[in-house]
């Protein structure tokens, strides 16, 4: 919606993001880190599927800066991305992918896909907020709701 208002059609920048795997838009150290992740996933891994989530994660990481730009500056920004923490971008891409592809294990041992209205299960959030699994070894002082690993209807 924002890009429509800014009159910055996806065809002006998105095709390059997808076709050249961000090689033209990111600084070289970021490209090398990103491509290292892609190559380390192996030959059979669906590179293009992950790359779409990486693009979404980059837009999410840069959203505040993009929203502050004039219409004329948005296209330039999207074609000259700043130095980003690619580890965080890749992790967010995996989280986005995981959120969209969440499954629940039912008590009878069968898996069911989470419906979009449910809160998706994030493995990263679960392990980072559960002190016994994260290796931190002490209870959290600010206890948040930690989802059950077993979902029952």
CSV table of N, CA and C in Angstrom, one decimal:
chain,number,residue,atom,x,y,z
A,1,UNK,N,0.8,-1.2,0.0
A,1,UNK,CA,0.0,0.0,0.0
A,1,UNK,C,0.9,1.3,0.0
A,2,UNK,N,1.9,1.3,0.8
A,2,UNK,CA,2.8,2.4,0.9
A,2,UNK,C,3.4,2.7,-0.5
A,3,UNK,N,3.9,1.7,-1.2
A,3,UNK,CA,4.5,1.8,-2.5
A,3,UNK,C,3.6,2.4,-3.5
A,4,UNK,N,2.3,2.1,-3.4
A,4,UNK,CA,1.3,2.6,-4.3
A,4,UNK,C,1.2,4.1,-4.1
A,5,UNK,N,1.1,4.5,-2.8
A,5,UNK,CA,1.0,5.9,-2.5
A,5,UNK,C,2.2,6.7,-2.9
A,6,UNK,N,3.4,6.1,-2.7
A,6,UNK,CA,4.6,6.8,-3.1
A,6,UNK,C,4.9,6.7,-4.6
A,7,UNK,N,4.0,6.0,-5.4
A,7,UNK,CA,4.1,5.9,-6.8
A,7,UNK,C,5.4,5.2,-7.1
A,8,UNK,N,5.8,4.2,-6.4
A,8,UNK,CA,7.0,3.5,-6.6
A,8,UNK,C,6.7,2.0,-6.9
A,9,UNK,N,6.4,1.8,-8.2
A,9,UNK,CA,5.9,0.4,-8.6
A,9,UNK,C,7.0,-0.6,-8.3
A,10,UNK,N,6.6,-1.8,-8.0
A,10,UNK,CA,7.6,-2.9,-7.7
A,10,UNK,C,8.4,-3.2,-8.9
A,11,UNK,N,7.9,-3.0,-10.1
A,11,UNK,CA,8.7,-3.3,-11.3
A,11,UNK,C,10.0,-2.5,-11.4
A,12,UNK,N,10.0,-1.3,-10.8
A,12,UNK,CA,11.2,-0.5,-10.9
A,12,UNK,C,12.3,-0.9,-10.0
A,13,UNK,N,12.1,-1.7,-9.0
A,13,UNK,CA,13.2,-2.2,-8.2
A,13,UNK,C,13.1,-3.7,-7.8
A,14,UNK,N,11.9,-4.2,-7.7
A,14,UNK,CA,11.7,-5.6,-7.3
A,14,UNK,C,12.3,-6.6,-8.3
A,15,UNK,N,12.2,-6.4,-9.6
A,15,UNK,CA,12.7,-7.3,-10.5
A,15,UNK,C,14.3,-7.5,-10.4
A,16,UNK,N,14.9,-6.4,-10.1
A,16,UNK,CA,16.4,-6.5,-9.9
A,16,UNK,C,16.7,-7.2,-8.6
A,17,UNK,N,15.9,-7.0,-7.5
A,17,UNK,CA,16.1,-7.7,-6.3
A,17,UNK,C,16.0,-9.2,-6.5
A,18,UNK,N,15.0,-9.6,-7.2
A,18,UNK,CA,14.8,-11.0,-7.4
A,18,UNK,C,15.7,-11.6,-8.4
A,19,UNK,N,16.0,-10.9,-9.5
A,19,UNK,CA,16.8,-11.5,-10.6
A,19,UNK,C,18.3,-11.6,-10.2
A,20,UNK,N,18.8,-10.5,-9.6
A,20,UNK,CA,20.3,-10.5,-9.3
A,20,UNK,C,20.6,-10.8,-7.8
A,21,UNK,N,19.6,-11.3,-7.1
A,21,UNK,CA,19.8,-11.7,-5.7
A,21,UNK,C,20.4,-10.6,-4.8
A,22,UNK,N,20.0,-9.4,-5.0
A,22,UNK,CA,20.4,-8.2,-4.3
A,22,UNK,C,21.9,-7.8,-4.5
A,23,UNK,N,22.5,-8.4,-5.5
A,23,UNK,CA,23.9,-8.1,-5.7
A,23,UNK,C,24.1,-6.6,-6.1
A,24,UNK,N,23.2,-6.0,-6.8
A,24,UNK,CA,23.3,-4.6,-7.2
A,24,UNK,C,22.9,-3.6,-6.1
A,25,UNK,N,22.1,-4.1,-5.2
A,25,UNK,CA,21.5,-3.1,-4.2
A,25,UNK,C,22.2,-3.1,-2.9
A,26,UNK,N,22.8,-4.2,-2.4
A,26,UNK,CA,23.4,-4.3,-1.1
A,26,UNK,C,24.9,-4.0,-1.2
A,27,UNK,N,25.5,-3.5,-0.1
A,27,UNK,CA,27.0,-3.4,-0.1
A,27,UNK,C,27.6,-4.8,-0.2
A,28,UNK,N,28.8,-4.9,-0.8
A,28,UNK,CA,29.4,-6.2,-1.0
A,28,UNK,C,29.5,-7.1,0.2
A,29,UNK,N,29.9,-6.6,1.4
A,29,UNK,CA,30.0,-7.5,2.5
A,29,UNK,C,28.6,-8.1,2.9
A,30,UNK,N,27.5,-7.4,2.7
A,30,UNK,CA,26.2,-7.9,2.9
A,30,UNK,C,25.8,-9.0,1.9
A,31,UNK,N,26.2,-8.7,0.6
A,31,UNK,CA,25.9,-9.7,-0.5
A,31,UNK,C,26.7,-11.0,-0.2
A,32,UNK,N,28.0,-10.9,0.2
A,32,UNK,CA,28.8,-12.1,0.5
A,32,UNK,C,28.2,-12.9,1.7
A,33,UNK,N,27.7,-12.2,2.7
A,33,UNK,CA,27.1,-12.9,3.9
A,33,UNK,C,25.8,-13.6,3.4
A,34,UNK,N,25.0,-12.9,2.7
A,34,UNK,CA,23.7,-13.4,2.2
A,34,UNK,C,23.9,-14.6,1.3
A,35,UNK,N,24.8,-14.5,0.3
A,35,UNK,CA,25.1,-15.6,-0.6
A,35,UNK,C,25.7,-16.8,0.1
A,36,UNK,N,26.5,-16.5,1.1
A,36,UNK,CA,27.1,-17.6,1.9
A,36,UNK,C,26.0,-18.4,2.5
A,37,UNK,N,25.0,-17.8,3.0
A,37,UNK,CA,23.8,-18.5,3.6
A,37,UNK,C,23.1,-19.3,2.5
A,38,UNK,N,22.9,-18.7,1.3
A,38,UNK,CA,22.3,-19.4,0.2
A,38,UNK,C,23.1,-20.7,-0.2
A,39,UNK,N,24.4,-20.5,-0.3
A,39,UNK,CA,25.2,-21.6,-0.8
A,39,UNK,C,25.3,-22.7,0.3
A,40,UNK,N,25.3,-22.3,1.6
A,40,UNK,CA,25.5,-23.3,2.6
A,40,UNK,C,24.2,-24.2,2.8
A,41,UNK,N,23.1,-23.8,2.2
A,41,UNK,CA,21.9,-24.6,2.4
A,41,UNK,C,21.9,-25.8,1.4
A,42,UNK,N,22.8,-25.9,0.5
A,42,UNK,CA,23.0,-27.0,-0.3
A,42,UNK,C,22.3,-26.9,-1.7
A,43,UNK,N,22.5,-27.8,-2.5
A,43,UNK,CA,22.1,-27.8,-3.9
A,43,UNK,C,20.5,-27.9,-4.0
A,44,UNK,N,20.0,-28.8,-3.2
A,44,UNK,CA,18.5,-29.1,-3.3
A,44,UNK,C,17.7,-28.1,-2.6
A,45,UNK,N,18.2,-27.1,-1.8
A,45,UNK,CA,17.4,-26.2,-1.1
A,45,UNK,C,16.8,-25.2,-2.1
A,46,UNK,N,15.5,-24.8,-1.9
A,46,UNK,CA,14.8,-23.9,-2.8
A,46,UNK,C,15.3,-22.4,-2.5
A,47,UNK,N,16.3,-22.0,-3.2
A,47,UNK,CA,16.9,-20.7,-3.0
A,47,UNK,C,15.9,-19.6,-3.3
A,48,UNK,N,15.2,-19.7,-4.3
A,48,UNK,CA,14.3,-18.6,-4.7
A,48,UNK,C,13.2,-18.4,-3.6
A,49,UNK,N,12.8,-19.5,-3.0
A,49,UNK,CA,11.7,-19.4,-1.9
A,49,UNK,C,12.3,-18.6,-0.8
A,50,UNK,N,13.5,-19.0,-0.3
A,50,UNK,CA,14.1,-18.2,0.8
A,50,UNK,C,14.4,-16.8,0.4
A,51,UNK,N,14.8,-16.6,-0.8
A,51,UNK,CA,15.2,-15.2,-1.2
A,51,UNK,C,13.9,-14.3,-1.2
A,52,UNK,N,12.8,-14.8,-1.5
A,52,UNK,CA,11.6,-13.9,-1.3
A,52,UNK,C,11.4,-13.5,0.1
A,53,UNK,N,11.6,-14.4,1.1
A,53,UNK,CA,11.5,-14.0,2.5
A,53,UNK,C,12.6,-13.1,2.9
A,54,UNK,N,13.8,-13.2,2.3
A,54,UNK,CA,14.9,-12.3,2.6
A,54,UNK,C,14.5,-10.9,2.2
A,55,UNK,N,13.9,-10.8,1.0
A,55,UNK,CA,13.5,-9.5,0.5
A,55,UNK,C,12.4,-8.9,1.4
A,56,UNK,N,11.5,-9.7,1.9
A,56,UNK,CA,10.5,-9.2,2.8
A,56,UNK,C,11.1,-8.7,4.1
A,57,UNK,N,12.1,-9.5,4.6
A,57,UNK,CA,12.8,-9.2,5.8
A,57,UNK,C,13.5,-7.8,5.7
A,58,UNK,N,14.1,-7.6,4.5
A,58,UNK,CA,14.9,-6.4,4.3
A,58,UNK,C,13.9,-5.2,4.3
A,59,UNK,N,12.7,-5.4,3.6
A,59,UNK,CA,11.7,-4.3,3.7
A,59,UNK,C,11.3,-4.0,5.1
A,60,UNK,N,11.1,-5.1,5.9
A,60,UNK,CA,10.7,-4.9,7.3
A,60,UNK,C,11.8,-4.2,8.1
A,61,UNK,N,13.0,-4.6,7.9
A,61,UNK,CA,14.1,-4.0,8.6
A,61,UNK,C,14.3,-2.5,8.2
A,62,UNK,N,14.0,-2.1,7.0
A,62,UNK,CA,14.2,-0.7,6.5
A,62,UNK,C,12.9,0.1,6.5
A,63,UNK,N,11.8,-0.5,7.0
A,63,UNK,CA,10.5,0.1,6.9
A,63,UNK,C,10.4,1.6,7.5
A,64,UNK,N,11.0,1.8,8.7
A,64,UNK,CA,10.9,3.1,9.3
A,64,UNK,C,11.7,4.1,8.4
A,65,UNK,N,12.8,3.8,7.9
A,65,UNK,CA,13.6,4.7,7.0
A,65,UNK,C,12.8,5.0,5.7
A,66,UNK,N,12.3,3.9,5.1
A,66,UNK,CA,11.5,4.1,3.9
A,66,UNK,C,10.3,5.0,4.0
A,67,UNK,N,9.6,4.8,5.2
A,67,UNK,CA,8.4,5.6,5.4
A,67,UNK,C,8.7,7.1,5.5
A,68,UNK,N,9.9,7.4,5.9
A,68,UNK,CA,10.3,8.8,6.1
A,68,UNK,C,10.8,9.5,4.8
A,69,UNK,N,11.0,8.8,3.8
A,69,UNK,CA,11.5,9.3,2.5
A,69,UNK,C,10.4,9.9,1.7
A,70,UNK,N,10.9,10.9,0.8
A,70,UNK,CA,10.0,11.5,-0.2
A,70,UNK,C,9.8,10.4,-1.3
A,71,UNK,N,8.8,10.7,-2.1
A,71,UNK,CA,8.5,9.8,-3.2
A,71,UNK,C,9.7,9.6,-4.1
A,72,UNK,N,10.5,10.7,-4.3
A,72,UNK,CA,11.6,10.6,-5.2
A,72,UNK,C,12.8,9.9,-4.6
A,73,UNK,N,12.9,9.8,-3.3
A,73,UNK,CA,14.0,9.2,-2.6
A,73,UNK,C,13.8,7.7,-2.4
A,74,UNK,N,12.5,7.2,-2.4
A,74,UNK,CA,12.2,5.8,-2.1
A,74,UNK,C,12.9,4.9,-3.2
A,75,UNK,N,12.8,5.2,-4.4
A,75,UNK,CA,13.4,4.3,-5.5
A,75,UNK,C,14.9,4.3,-5.3
A,76,UNK,N,15.5,5.5,-5.1
A,76,UNK,CA,16.9,5.5,-4.9
A,76,UNK,C,17.4,4.6,-3.8
A,77,UNK,N,16.6,4.8,-2.6
A,77,UNK,CA,17.0,4.0,-1.4
A,77,UNK,C,16.9,2.5,-1.7
A,78,UNK,N,15.8,2.0,-2.4
A,78,UNK,CA,15.6,0.6,-2.6
A,78,UNK,C,16.7,0.1,-3.6
A,79,UNK,N,17.3,0.9,-4.4
A,79,UNK,CA,18.3,0.5,-5.3
A,79,UNK,C,19.7,0.7,-4.7
A,80,UNK,N,19.8,1.3,-3.5
A,80,UNK,CA,21.1,1.5,-2.8
A,80,UNK,C,20.9,1.3,-1.3
A,81,UNK,N,20.7,0.0,-1.0
A,81,UNK,CA,20.4,-0.3,0.4
A,81,UNK,C,21.6,0.0,1.3
A,82,UNK,N,21.3,0.3,2.6
A,82,UNK,CA,22.4,0.5,3.5
A,82,UNK,C,23.0,-0.8,4.0
A,83,UNK,N,24.1,-0.7,4.7
A,83,UNK,CA,24.7,-1.8,5.3
A,83,UNK,C,23.8,-2.4,6.4
A,84,UNK,N,23.4,-3.6,6.2
A,84,UNK,CA,22.4,-4.3,7.1
A,84,UNK,C,23.1,-5.4,7.9
A,85,UNK,N,22.6,-5.8,9.0
A,85,UNK,CA,23.0,-6.9,9.8
A,85,UNK,C,22.3,-8.1,9.1
A,86,UNK,N,23.1,-8.8,8.2
A,86,UNK,CA,22.5,-9.8,7.4
A,86,UNK,C,22.1,-11.1,8.2
A,87,UNK,N,22.8,-11.3,9.3
A,87,UNK,CA,22.4,-12.4,10.2
A,87,UNK,C,21.0,-12.2,10.7
A,88,UNK,N,20.7,-11.0,11.1
A,88,UNK,CA,19.3,-10.7,11.6
A,88,UNK,C,18.3,-10.7,10.5
A,89,UNK,N,18.7,-10.3,9.3
A,89,UNK,CA,17.8,-10.3,8.2
A,89,UNK,C,17.5,-11.7,7.8
A,90,UNK,N,18.5,-12.6,7.8
A,90,UNK,CA,18.3,-14.0,7.4
A,90,UNK,C,17.4,-14.7,8.5
A,91,UNK,N,17.7,-14.4,9.8
A,91,UNK,CA,16.9,-15.0,10.8
A,91,UNK,C,15.5,-14.6,10.7
A,92,UNK,N,15.2,-13.3,10.4
A,92,UNK,CA,13.9,-12.8,10.3
A,92,UNK,C,13.2,-13.4,9.0
A,93,UNK,N,14.0,-13.7,8.0
A,93,UNK,CA,13.4,-14.4,6.8
A,93,UNK,C,13.0,-15.8,7.2
A,94,UNK,N,13.8,-16.5,7.9
A,94,UNK,CA,13.4,-17.8,8.3
A,94,UNK,C,12.2,-17.8,9.3
A,95,UNK,N,12.1,-16.7,10.1
A,95,UNK,CA,10.9,-16.6,11.0
A,95,UNK,C,9.7,-16.3,10.2
A,96,UNK,N,9.8,-15.4,9.2
A,96,UNK,CA,8.6,-15.2,8.4
A,96,UNK,C,8.2,-16.4,7.6
A,97,UNK,N,9.1,-17.2,7.1
A,97,UNK,CA,8.8,-18.4,6.4
A,97,UNK,C,8.1,-19.4,7.4
A,98,UNK,N,8.7,-19.5,8.6
A,98,UNK,CA,8.2,-20.4,9.6
A,98,UNK,C,6.8,-20.0,10.0
A,99,UNK,N,6.5,-18.7,10.2
A,99,UNK,CA,5.2,-18.2,10.6
A,99,UNK,C,4.2,-18.6,9.5
A,100,UNK,N,4.5,-18.5,8.3
A,100,UNK,CA,3.6,-18.8,7.2
A,100,UNK,C,3.4,-20.2,7.0
A,101,UNK,N,4.3,-21.1,7.5
A,101,UNK,CA,4.2,-22.5,7.3
A,101,UNK,C,4.1,-23.3,8.6
A,102,UNK,N,3.4,-22.7,9.6
A,102,UNK,CA,3.4,-23.3,10.9
A,102,UNK,C,2.4,-24.5,10.9
A,103,UNK,N,2.8,-25.5,11.6
A,103,UNK,CA,2.0,-26.7,11.8
A,103,UNK,C,1.9,-27.0,13.3
A,104,UNK,N,0.8,-27.7,13.6
A,104,UNK,CA,0.6,-28.1,15.0
A,104,UNK,C,0.6,-29.6,15.1
A,105,UNK,N,1.1,-30.2,16.1
A,105,UNK,CA,1.1,-31.6,16.4
A,105,UNK,C,-0.1,-31.9,17.3
A,106,UNK,N,-1.0,-32.6,16.8
A,106,UNK,CA,-2.2,-32.9,17.6
A,106,UNK,C,-1.9,-34.1,18.5
A,107,UNK,N,-2.7,-34.3,19.5
A,107,UNK,CA,-2.6,-35.3,20.5
A,107,UNK,C,-2.5,-36.7,19.9
A,108,UNK,N,-3.2,-36.9,18.8
A,108,UNK,CA,-3.2,-38.2,18.2
A,108,UNK,C,-2.0,-38.5,17.3
A,109,UNK,N,-1.1,-37.5,17.3
A,109,UNK,CA,0.2,-37.7,16.5
A,109,UNK,C,0.1,-37.2,15.1
A,110,UNK,N,-1.0,-36.6,14.7
A,110,UNK,CA,-1.1,-36.0,13.3
A,110,UNK,C,-0.8,-34.5,13.4
A,111,UNK,N,-0.2,-34.0,12.3
A,111,UNK,CA,0.0,-32.6,12.1
A,111,UNK,C,-1.1,-32.0,11.4
A,112,UNK,N,-1.5,-30.8,11.8
A,112,UNK,CA,-2.4,-29.9,11.1
A,112,UNK,C,-1.8,-28.6,10.8
A,113,UNK,N,-2.1,-28.0,9.7
A,113,UNK,CA,-1.6,-26.7,9.4
A,113,UNK,C,-2.3,-25.6,10.2
A,114,UNK,N,-1.6,-24.7,10.7
A,114,UNK,CA,-2.2,-23.6,11.5
A,114,UNK,C,-3.0,-22.7,10.6
A,115,UNK,N,-4.2,-22.4,11.0
A,115,UNK,CA,-5.0,-21.5,10.2
A,115,UNK,C,-4.5,-20.0,10.4
A,116,UNK,N,-4.6,-19.2,9.3
A,116,UNK,CA,-4.0,-17.9,9.4
A,116,UNK,C,-4.4,-17.0,10.6
A,117,UNK,N,-5.6,-17.3,11.2
A,117,UNK,CA,-6.0,-16.5,12.3
A,117,UNK,C,-5.3,-16.9,13.6
A,118,UNK,N,-4.8,-18.1,13.7
A,118,UNK,CA,-4.0,-18.5,14.8
A,118,UNK,C,-2.7,-17.8,15.0
A,119,UNK,N,-2.2,-17.7,16.2
A,119,UNK,CA,-0.8,-17.2,16.3
A,119,UNK,C,0.1,-18.3,16.0
A,120,UNK,N,1.0,-18.1,14.9
A,120,UNK,CA,1.9,-19.1,14.5
A,120,UNK,C,2.9,-19.4,15.6
A,121,UNK,N,3.4,-20.6,15.6
A,121,UNK,CA,4.4,-21.0,16.5
A,121,UNK,C,5.8,-20.7,16.0
A,122,UNK,N,6.6,-20.0,16.7
A,122,UNK,CA,8.0,-19.7,16.3
A,122,UNK,C,9.0,-20.4,17.2
A,123,UNK,N,9.7,-21.3,16.5
A,123,UNK,CA,10.7,-22.1,17.3
A,123,UNK,C,11.7,-21.2,17.9
A,124,UNK,N,12.2,-20.2,17.2
A,124,UNK,CA,13.2,-19.3,17.7
A,124,UNK,C,12.7,-18.6,19.0
A,125,UNK,N,11.4,-18.1,18.9
A,125,UNK,CA,10.9,-17.4,20.1
A,125,UNK,C,10.7,-18.4,21.3
A,126,UNK,N,10.3,-19.6,21.0
A,126,UNK,CA,10.1,-20.6,22.1
A,126,UNK,C,11.4,-20.9,22.8
A,127,UNK,N,12.4,-21.1,22.0
A,127,UNK,CA,13.7,-21.5,22.6
A,127,UNK,C,14.4,-20.4,23.3
A,128,UNK,N,14.2,-19.1,22.8
A,128,UNK,CA,14.8,-18.0,23.4
A,128,UNK,C,14.1,-17.5,24.6
A,129,UNK,N,12.8,-17.8,24.8
A,129,UNK,CA,12.0,-17.4,25.9
A,129,UNK,C,11.8,-18.5,27.0
A,130,UNK,N,12.2,-19.7,26.7
A,130,UNK,CA,12.1,-20.8,27.6
A,130,UNK,C,13.5,-21.0,28.2
A,131,UNK,N,13.8,-20.6,29.4
A,131,UNK,CA,15.2,-20.6,30.0
A,131,UNK,C,15.7,-22.0,30.1
A,132,UNK,N,14.9,-23.0,30.3
A,132,UNK,CA,15.4,-24.4,30.4
A,132,UNK,C,15.9,-24.9,29.1
A,133,UNK,N,15.5,-24.4,27.9
A,133,UNK,CA,15.9,-24.8,26.6
A,133,UNK,C,16.9,-23.9,26.0
A,134,UNK,N,17.0,-22.7,26.4
A,134,UNK,CA,17.9,-21.7,25.8
A,134,UNK,C,19.3,-21.8,26.4
A,135,UNK,N,19.5,-22.6,27.5
A,135,UNK,CA,20.8,-22.7,28.1
A,135,UNK,C,21.2,-21.6,29.0
A,136,UNK,N,20.3,-20.7,29.3
A,136,UNK,CA,20.6,-19.6,30.2
A,136,UNK,C,20.5,-20.1,31.6
A,137,UNK,N,19.8,-21.1,31.9
A,137,UNK,CA,19.8,-21.8,33.2
A,137,UNK,C,19.1,-21.1,34.4
A,138,UNK,N,18.4,-20.0,34.1
A,138,UNK,CA,17.7,-19.4,35.2
A,138,UNK,C,16.3,-18.9,34.7
A,139,UNK,N,15.4,-18.8,35.6
A,139,UNK,CA,14.1,-18.5,35.3
A,139,UNK,C,14.0,-17.0,34.8
A,140,UNK,N,13.1,-16.7,33.9
A,140,UNK,CA,12.9,-15.4,33.5
A,140,UNK,C,12.2,-14.6,34.6
A,141,UNK,N,12.6,-13.4,34.8
A,141,UNK,CA,11.9,-12.5,35.7
A,141,UNK,C,10.6,-12.0,35.2
A,142,UNK,N,10.6,-11.6,33.9
A,142,UNK,CA,9.4,-11.2,33.3
A,142,UNK,C,8.8,-12.3,32.5
A,143,UNK,N,8.0,-13.1,33.1
A,143,UNK,CA,7.5,-14.3,32.5
A,143,UNK,C,6.4,-14.0,31.5
A,144,UNK,N,6.6,-14.4,30.2
A,144,UNK,CA,5.6,-14.2,29.2
A,144,UNK,C,4.9,-15.5,28.9
A,145,UNK,N,3.8,-15.5,28.2
A,145,UNK,CA,3.1,-16.7,27.9
A,145,UNK,C,4.0,-17.5,26.9
A,146,UNK,N,4.4,-18.7,27.3
A,146,UNK,CA,5.2,-19.6,26.5
A,146,UNK,C,4.2,-20.6,25.9
A,147,UNK,N,4.2,-20.7,24.6
A,147,UNK,CA,3.2,-21.7,24.0
A,147,UNK,C,3.6,-23.1,24.3
A,148,UNK,N,2.6,-24.0,24.4
A,148,UNK,CA,2.8,-25.4,24.6
A,148,UNK,C,3.3,-26.0,23.3
A,149,UNK,N,4.1,-27.0,23.4
A,149,UNK,CA,4.6,-27.6,22.1
A,149,UNK,C,3.5,-28.5,21.6
A,150,UNK,N,2.6,-29.0,22.4
A,150,UNK,CA,1.5,-29.8,21.9
A,150,UNK,C,0.2,-29.0,21.8
A,151,UNK,N,-0.4,-28.9,20.7
A,151,UNK,CA,-1.6,-28.2,20.5
A,151,UNK,C,-2.8,-29.1,20.4
A,152,UNK,N,-3.8,-28.9,21.3
A,152,UNK,CA,-5.0,-29.7,21.3
A,152,UNK,C,-6.2,-28.8,21.0
A,153,UNK,N,-7.2,-29.4,20.3
A,153,UNK,CA,-8.4,-28.6,20.0
A,153,UNK,C,-9.3,-28.6,21.2
